[in-house]
Coordinates of C-alpha atoms in Angstrom, one line a residue:
M127 CA -14.7 -2.5 35.2
S128 CA -14.9 -5.6 32.7
R129 CA -11.3 -6.7 30.3
P130 CA -11.1 -4.8 27.4
S131 CA -12.1 -5.8 23.8
P132 CA -9.5 -8.4 22.5
A133 CA -9.4 -6.3 19.3
R134 CA -8.8 -2.9 21.0
V135 CA -5.9 -4.2 22.7
V136 CA -4.1 -5.5 19.9
A137 CA -5.1 -2.3 17.7
T138 CA -4.0 -0.5 21.1
R139 CA -0.2 -2.0 21.2
V140 CA 0.2 -1.8 17.4
L141 CA -0.4 1.9 17.0
E142 CA 2.0 2.3 19.9
R143 CA 4.3 0.9 18.4
V144 CA 4.2 2.3 15.1
T145 CA 3.9 5.9 16.6
A146 CA 6.9 5.2 19.8
D147 CA 9.3 2.9 17.3
E148 CA 7.9 3.5 13.9
A149 CA 7.5 -0.1 13.3
F150 CA 5.6 -0.6 9.9
A151 CA 1.5 -1.2 10.7
D152 CA 1.0 -4.1 8.7
L153 CA 3.9 -6.2 9.8
A154 CA 3.1 -4.9 13.6
L155 CA -0.4 -6.1 12.8
D156 CA 0.3 -9.5 11.7
G157 CA 2.6 -10.2 14.4
E158 CA 0.1 -9.7 17.0
L159 CA -2.4 -11.2 15.3
D160 CA -0.2 -14.0 14.6
R161 CA 0.6 -14.3 18.6
R162 CA -3.1 -14.2 19.5
R163 CA -6.0 -16.3 19.1
L164 CA -8.9 -13.6 18.1
T165 CA -12.2 -14.7 16.7
A166 CA -12.1 -13.5 13.2
R167 CA -14.5 -10.7 14.2
D168 CA -12.2 -9.7 16.3
R169 CA -9.6 -9.6 13.6
A170 CA -11.3 -7.7 11.6
L171 CA -12.3 -5.1 14.3
A172 CA -8.3 -4.8 15.0
T173 CA -7.4 -4.1 11.2
E174 CA -10.0 -1.6 11.0
L175 CA -9.1 0.3 13.8
V176 CA -5.2 -0.2 13.1
Y177 CA -5.5 1.7 9.6
G178 CA -8.6 4.1 9.8
T179 CA -6.6 5.6 13.1
L180 CA -3.6 5.8 10.8
R181 CA -5.7 7.0 7.7
W182 CA -7.8 10.1 9.6
Q183 CA -4.4 11.0 12.3
R184 CA -4.6 14.5 11.9
Y185 CA -8.0 15.1 11.5
L186 CA -8.5 12.9 14.9
D187 CA -6.3 15.3 16.2
W188 CA -8.1 18.3 14.8
I189 CA -10.9 17.2 16.6
L190 CA -10.0 15.8 19.4
A191 CA -8.1 18.8 20.9
P192 CA -10.1 21.5 22.6
H193 CA -11.5 18.6 24.7
S194 CA -7.6 18.1 25.8
K195 CA -6.0 20.5 28.8
R196 CA -2.8 19.4 27.1
P197 CA -1.7 20.0 23.9
L198 CA -2.1 16.0 22.3
E199 CA 2.0 16.6 21.0
A200 CA 3.0 16.8 24.6
L201 CA 1.9 13.7 25.1
D202 CA 3.3 10.0 25.4
P203 CA 2.4 7.1 22.9
L204 CA 0.0 5.3 24.8
P205 CA -2.3 7.6 26.0
L206 CA -1.9 9.7 22.7
V207 CA -2.7 6.8 20.5
L208 CA -5.5 5.3 23.2
L209 CA -7.4 9.1 22.9
R210 CA -6.7 8.7 19.0
V211 CA -8.3 5.2 18.2
T212 CA -10.7 6.4 20.9
A213 CA -11.8 9.2 19.0
Y214 CA -11.6 7.5 15.0
Q215 CA -14.9 4.4 17.4
I216 CA -16.7 7.7 18.0
A217 CA -16.5 9.5 15.0
F218 CA -16.3 7.2 12.1
L219 CA -17.6 3.4 13.4
E220 CA -21.9 3.6 13.7
R221 CA -22.0 -0.2 15.4
V222 CA -19.3 0.6 18.1
P223 CA -20.8 2.3 21.2
A224 CA -18.9 5.4 22.5
F225 CA -19.3 4.0 26.1
A226 CA -17.7 0.4 25.1
A227 CA -14.7 2.3 23.5
V228 CA -14.2 4.6 26.4
N229 CA -14.3 2.8 29.0
D230 CA -12.2 0.3 27.4
A231 CA -9.1 3.2 26.2
V232 CA -9.9 4.2 30.3
S233 CA -9.0 0.4 31.1
L234 CA -6.2 0.2 28.9
A235 CA -4.7 3.6 30.1
R236 CA -3.9 1.9 33.7
H237 CA -1.2 0.1 32.5
A238 CA 0.5 3.7 31.5
K239 CA 1.9 6.3 34.4
P240 CA -1.0 7.1 37.5
G241 CA -3.2 9.7 36.3
V242 CA -3.5 8.9 32.8
D243 CA -6.2 6.9 32.6
A244 CA -8.1 9.5 34.8
F245 CA -6.9 11.7 32.0
V246 CA -8.4 9.8 29.0
N247 CA -11.5 9.0 30.8
A248 CA -11.6 13.0 31.2
V249 CA -11.0 13.9 27.0
M250 CA -13.0 10.9 26.2
R251 CA -16.4 12.2 28.3
S252 CA -15.8 15.2 26.9
F253 CA -15.5 14.1 23.5
A254 CA -17.9 11.7 23.5
R255 CA -20.7 13.7 24.8
R256 CA -20.1 16.6 21.6
G257 CA -22.5 15.4 18.1
A258 CA -20.9 15.7 15.2
R259 CA -20.6 19.1 13.7
E260 CA -20.1 20.1 17.6
R261 CA -17.0 18.2 17.5
E262 CA -15.1 20.0 14.0
P263 CA -13.4 23.5 15.1
R264 CA -12.9 26.3 13.0
L265 CA -10.7 25.4 10.0
P266 CA -7.8 28.1 9.4
A267 CA -8.1 29.8 6.7
D268 CA -5.6 28.6 4.2
P269 CA -7.6 26.9 1.3
V270 CA -4.4 24.4 1.3
E271 CA -4.6 24.0 5.0
A272 CA -8.0 23.6 5.9
L273 CA -8.2 20.8 2.9
A274 CA -5.5 19.1 4.6
I275 CA -6.7 19.2 7.9
R276 CA -10.7 17.7 6.3
C277 CA -8.3 14.8 4.0
S278 CA -6.1 14.1 6.9
F279 CA -3.0 14.5 4.8
P280 CA 0.1 16.6 5.8
T281 CA 0.1 19.8 4.4
W282 CA 3.4 19.9 1.7
L283 CA 1.3 16.8 0.6
T284 CA -1.9 18.4 0.0
A285 CA 0.1 21.4 -1.5
R286 CA 2.0 19.1 -3.9
W287 CA -1.4 17.6 -5.3
V288 CA -3.2 20.7 -5.1
E289 CA -0.7 22.2 -7.5
R290 CA -0.8 19.2 -9.7
Y291 CA -4.2 18.2 -10.0
G292 CA -6.2 21.3 -8.8
A293 CA -9.9 20.2 -7.8
E294 CA -9.3 16.5 -7.9
A295 CA -6.7 17.0 -5.3
E296 CA -9.2 16.2 -2.5
D297 CA -10.8 12.8 -4.5
L298 CA -7.1 11.5 -4.8
M299 CA -7.2 12.4 -0.6
R300 CA -10.0 10.7 -0.1
S301 CA -9.5 7.8 -2.1
M302 CA -6.2 6.6 -0.8
N303 CA -7.8 6.9 2.4
E304 CA -10.2 4.4 1.7
R305 CA -10.6 1.0 2.9
P306 CA -8.7 -1.1 0.0
P307 CA -10.2 -4.1 -1.6
L308 CA -8.6 -7.6 -1.2
T309 CA -7.8 -8.5 -5.2
L310 CA -5.9 -11.8 -5.5
R311 CA -4.4 -12.8 -8.9
A312 CA -5.3 -15.5 -10.3
N313 CA -2.4 -18.4 -10.8
T314 CA -2.9 -19.1 -14.3
L315 CA -0.5 -22.0 -14.4
R316 CA -3.3 -23.8 -12.7
L317 CA -6.9 -22.6 -12.9
P318 CA -8.2 -19.7 -14.6
R319 CA -9.5 -17.0 -12.3
E320 CA -12.9 -18.3 -13.3
R321 CA -12.8 -21.1 -10.9
L322 CA -10.7 -19.2 -8.5
A323 CA -14.2 -17.3 -7.3
E324 CA -16.3 -20.4 -7.9
R325 CA -14.2 -22.3 -5.2
L326 CA -13.4 -19.6 -2.7
G327 CA -17.7 -18.9 -2.7
R328 CA -18.1 -22.5 -2.4
E329 CA -15.1 -23.2 0.1
E330 CA -14.5 -20.0 1.9
G331 CA -18.1 -19.0 1.2
V332 CA -17.0 -14.9 0.1
H333 CA -18.6 -13.1 -2.4
T334 CA -16.2 -12.6 -5.4
R335 CA -16.5 -10.4 -8.9
L336 CA -13.5 -10.2 -11.5
T337 CA -11.2 -6.9 -11.7
A338 CA -12.2 -5.1 -14.5
L339 CA -9.0 -3.7 -15.8
A340 CA -6.4 -6.8 -15.3
P341 CA -7.2 -10.2 -16.9
Q342 CA -6.3 -12.1 -14.4
G343 CA -7.7 -10.0 -11.5
V344 CA -10.8 -11.4 -8.5
I345 CA -11.7 -8.9 -5.7
V346 CA -12.9 -10.5 -3.0
D347 CA -15.2 -8.4 -0.5
H348 CA -15.7 -9.5 3.6
A349 CA -12.6 -11.8 3.0
G350 CA -10.6 -11.9 6.2
S351 CA -7.5 -13.4 6.0
P352 CA -6.3 -15.1 2.8
A353 CA -3.5 -16.4 3.7
G354 CA -5.1 -19.7 6.1
W355 CA -7.7 -20.1 2.2
R356 CA -6.5 -24.2 1.6
S357 CA -6.5 -22.4 -1.9
F358 CA -3.7 -20.3 -1.4
T359 CA -2.0 -22.9 0.7
E360 CA -2.4 -25.0 -2.4
G361 CA -0.6 -22.1 -4.9
L362 CA -4.5 -20.9 -6.6
F363 CA -3.7 -17.6 -6.1
A364 CA -1.1 -14.7 -4.9
I365 CA -2.6 -11.4 -3.1
Q366 CA -1.5 -8.0 -5.5
D367 CA -3.7 -4.7 -6.2
E368 CA -4.3 -5.1 -9.7
G369 CA -2.2 -2.0 -10.4
S370 CA 0.7 -3.8 -9.9
M371 CA -0.5 -6.1 -11.9
L372 CA -1.0 -3.5 -14.8
V373 CA 1.9 -2.6 -14.4
T374 CA 4.0 -6.7 -15.4
H375 CA 1.2 -6.3 -18.6
L376 CA 2.6 -3.3 -19.7
L377 CA 6.4 -5.2 -20.0
E378 CA 4.3 -8.0 -22.2
P379 CA 6.7 -11.4 -21.3
V380 CA 6.7 -13.4 -23.8
A381 CA 7.2 -17.6 -23.5
G382 CA 10.6 -18.5 -23.4
Q383 CA 12.1 -15.4 -23.4
T384 CA 15.1 -14.5 -21.0
V385 CA 13.5 -11.5 -18.9
A386 CA 15.1 -10.1 -15.6
D387 CA 13.0 -8.3 -12.4
V388 CA 16.0 -6.6 -10.9
C389 CA 14.4 -5.4 -7.8
A390 CA 12.1 -8.3 -7.2
A391 CA 11.2 -9.2 -3.7
P392 CA 8.6 -10.1 -2.1
G393 CA 8.5 -11.8 -5.7
T394 CA 4.9 -10.7 -6.9
K395 CA 5.9 -9.5 -10.1
T396 CA 8.5 -12.1 -10.9
T397 CA 5.5 -15.0 -10.4
Q398 CA 3.0 -12.8 -12.7
L399 CA 5.6 -12.6 -15.4
A400 CA 6.6 -16.0 -15.2
Q401 CA 2.7 -17.0 -15.3
L402 CA 3.0 -14.8 -18.6
M403 CA 5.1 -16.6 -20.1
D404 CA 3.8 -20.0 -19.4
N405 CA 6.0 -20.4 -17.2
R406 CA 8.7 -21.3 -20.2
G407 CA 12.3 -19.6 -20.6
R408 CA 13.9 -17.9 -17.4
I409 CA 13.6 -15.2 -15.3
L410 CA 16.6 -13.7 -13.7
A411 CA 15.0 -12.0 -9.9
F412 CA 17.8 -9.8 -8.2
D413 CA 17.0 -8.3 -4.9
P414 CA 19.8 -6.7 -2.5
Q415 CA 19.0 -8.3 0.8
P416 CA 19.1 -12.5 0.7
R417 CA 16.4 -11.8 3.7
R418 CA 13.8 -10.5 1.2
L419 CA 15.5 -12.2 -2.0
G420 CA 14.0 -15.3 0.1
L421 CA 10.5 -14.6 -0.3
V422 CA 10.7 -14.5 -3.8
A423 CA 11.5 -18.4 -3.8
D424 CA 9.2 -19.0 -1.3
A425 CA 6.6 -17.6 -3.4
A426 CA 7.5 -19.4 -6.6
A427 CA 7.5 -22.6 -4.8
R428 CA 4.1 -22.2 -3.5
L429 CA 3.2 -20.9 -6.9
G430 CA 4.6 -23.9 -9.6
V431 CA 7.0 -21.6 -10.8
T432 CA 10.2 -23.3 -12.1
I433 CA 11.8 -20.8 -14.5
V434 CA 12.9 -18.2 -11.5
E435 CA 16.7 -17.9 -10.3
A436 CA 17.1 -15.3 -7.6
L437 CA 20.2 -13.8 -7.5
A438 CA 21.4 -12.3 -4.5
G439 CA 22.8 -8.5 -4.7
T440 CA 21.9 -5.0 -6.9
A441 CA 21.1 -3.9 -10.3
E442 CA 24.9 -2.2 -10.3
A443 CA 26.3 -5.6 -9.2
L444 CA 24.5 -8.4 -11.0
A445 CA 23.9 -6.4 -14.2
P446 CA 27.4 -6.8 -16.2
A447 CA 26.9 -10.3 -16.5
F448 CA 24.0 -10.2 -18.6
V449 CA 24.7 -7.4 -20.7
D450 CA 22.5 -7.3 -24.0
R451 CA 21.3 -10.5 -22.7
C452 CA 17.5 -10.0 -21.9
D453 CA 14.4 -9.8 -23.9
A454 CA 12.5 -8.1 -20.9
V455 CA 13.6 -6.3 -17.6
L456 CA 11.5 -4.8 -15.3
V457 CA 12.5 -1.8 -12.9
D458 CA 10.0 -1.6 -10.0
A459 CA 12.3 0.9 -8.2
P460 CA 12.4 1.5 -4.9
C461 CA 10.5 4.9 -4.1
S462 CA 8.6 6.7 -1.6
S463 CA 6.1 4.8 -1.8
L464 CA 3.3 7.7 -1.9
G465 CA 0.8 6.1 -4.3
V466 CA 0.6 3.0 -1.8
L467 CA -0.8 4.9 1.4
R468 CA -4.6 3.5 1.5
R469 CA -2.5 0.1 2.6
N470 CA 0.5 2.1 3.9
P471 CA -1.0 4.8 5.6
E472 CA 1.7 5.6 8.6
V473 CA 3.7 6.6 5.6
K474 CA 2.7 9.7 5.0
W475 CA 3.6 10.7 8.5
R476 CA 6.9 10.0 8.2
R477 CA 7.8 11.3 4.5
R478 CA 9.3 14.6 4.4
P479 CA 9.8 16.4 1.1
S480 CA 13.3 15.6 0.6
D481 CA 12.5 11.9 1.0
I482 CA 11.8 12.0 -2.5
G483 CA 14.3 13.2 -4.0
A484 CA 16.4 11.1 -1.9
A485 CA 14.5 7.9 -4.1
A486 CA 15.2 9.4 -7.4
A487 CA 19.1 9.5 -6.9
R488 CA 18.8 5.6 -6.0
Q489 CA 16.4 4.9 -9.4
R490 CA 18.0 6.7 -11.9
A491 CA 21.6 4.1 -10.2
I492 CA 19.2 1.1 -11.1
L493 CA 17.6 1.7 -14.4
A494 CA 21.4 3.3 -15.3
A495 CA 22.2 -0.8 -14.8
A496 CA 19.3 -2.5 -16.1
A497 CA 19.6 -0.9 -19.2
T498 CA 22.7 -2.6 -20.2
M499 CA 20.8 -5.3 -19.5
V500 CA 18.3 -5.3 -22.5
R501 CA 19.9 -6.7 -25.7
P502 CA 18.7 -4.2 -29.0
G503 CA 15.0 -4.5 -29.8
G504 CA 14.7 -6.1 -25.9
R505 CA 12.1 -4.3 -23.7
L506 CA 12.3 -2.7 -20.4
V507 CA 9.9 -0.7 -18.1
Y508 CA 10.2 1.7 -15.5
A509 CA 7.6 2.1 -12.3
T510 CA 7.8 2.8 -8.8
C511 CA 4.6 3.3 -6.9
S512 CA 4.3 6.6 -6.5
L513 CA 2.8 9.6 -8.6
E514 CA 5.6 12.4 -7.8
P515 CA 7.2 13.6 -11.7
E516 CA 10.8 13.5 -9.5
E517 CA 10.9 9.8 -9.4
N518 CA 8.9 9.4 -12.6
D519 CA 8.8 11.1 -15.5
D520 CA 12.5 13.3 -14.1
V521 CA 14.0 10.1 -13.5
T522 CA 13.5 9.0 -17.1
R523 CA 14.0 11.6 -18.7
A524 CA 17.2 12.4 -17.6
W525 CA 18.0 9.1 -18.6
L526 CA 17.0 8.8 -21.8
S527 CA 19.4 11.9 -22.5
A528 CA 21.5 9.4 -22.0
R529 CA 20.3 6.3 -23.5
P530 CA 19.5 7.7 -26.9
D531 CA 19.4 4.1 -28.1
F532 CA 16.0 3.9 -26.2
R533 CA 12.7 5.3 -27.3
P534 CA 9.1 5.4 -25.5
D535 CA 7.3 2.0 -26.6
P536 CA 3.6 2.2 -25.7
P537 CA 1.6 -0.2 -26.0
T538 CA -1.1 0.2 -28.8
A539 CA -3.8 -1.2 -26.6
F540 CA -3.8 -1.0 -22.5
P541 CA -6.2 -1.1 -20.8
I542 CA -6.2 2.4 -18.7
P543 CA -5.4 4.9 -22.0
L544 CA -1.0 6.2 -21.2
A545 CA -1.3 9.9 -21.1
D546 CA 1.9 10.9 -22.8
G547 CA 2.9 6.9 -23.0
T548 CA 2.9 6.4 -19.5
L549 CA 0.9 4.2 -16.6
R550 CA -0.3 6.4 -14.7
C551 CA -2.9 4.4 -12.1
L552 CA -4.9 7.1 -10.0
P553 CA -6.6 5.5 -7.2
H554 CA -9.8 8.0 -7.7
R555 CA -10.2 6.9 -11.0
Y556 CA -9.8 3.4 -11.7
G557 CA -10.0 2.6 -7.7
T558 CA -6.5 0.7 -8.1
D559 CA -3.3 1.6 -6.1
G560 CA -1.2 4.8 -7.0
F561 CA 1.6 3.6 -9.4
T562 CA 3.8 4.9 -12.7
A563 CA 5.4 2.9 -15.1
V564 CA 6.7 3.8 -18.8
R565 CA 8.2 1.2 -21.1
F566 CA 11.3 1.6 -23.6
R567 CA 12.6 0.3 -26.5
R568 CA 16.3 -0.4 -27.3
I569 CA 16.8 1.0 -30.7
V570 CA 17.8 -2.2 -32.4

């Protein structure tokens, strides 16, 4: 038997770490790819296998179960991961020969306990013999449970979204399972996005198109690894989702003003604020973790941003030194991250309903502290990468009841309609990640 494909070796290792150690998929994948010299094609396949398998994990378990004599939940991480990633290739990737995927899985299973390779071989050959329709068992009678299986989501989250979005919930879940675009924010301190797009086409041979909603965005098709491009090293762009760009625009920072980003790391929105301010004024960037705050400084240096003052500490600890001194404050609060599942699919298997309420308590504390920094007449944007009302509407409603000197202040024109004055970036409607954001103004 030949040696397994390097892409499958990497994907299996990453998925095993995500399953056994609760590693973050993006960090684990970056680490494996940095350690190995893979071709661009193998890097792309490894990435596809990791994220595709995590997105469709529940569906894959459902179609695999009839072929295994042992319950999947009783398997060790390695054989479980091998079954899932092999099933993903057979069920979803038309260009991957089933025999190659199965042979590599059996080869990799030899690193596990004795007999695991024979077990994986038996399950996958039984699975591969079936056609697409034959592989799907009967769905449960409960419509929410059936939808959760078909769309590969936890039942509790499916039930929440069905209650809130109705029939639209399936569109939302399927959009969360899509491969997200690679979106770049042109560093307009150095060049407009049209020139960035032209340069990327010339230097990297990639096809680009301009984002429809955010004025600095460039979408790159079939990109590879942009961090290795010369234009990245020269600080001509940052990697940022279009929805994330819109959140920063909502604050409308002005050149020469004092602006705070109280949850700044890794600095993506902080440096965008600097762009919108033409690198003139002062930006206070807070983060409680010095290591992550270092990422803000690195991003600013690479992009040529000079107005960022990075301060280590929580918003609650640092805000008293800046009471009434900021023209604008951005609170991009830590949250459940349930709006960015297409980039972090493992999150949907780890979150529990109780996590949403727990995040809200922290969000209320940060928002209360950040509000003290806003001068009379100044602006405050509260945002999360979550669509859940407990982390957004409930938090701001409770805060407003304690701070009647603030009122909602939606802009008169914005690229996405602001229902009830709130920006709600819904992936299935706008092609962005899921963000919620709202702007307030302190009454003079």
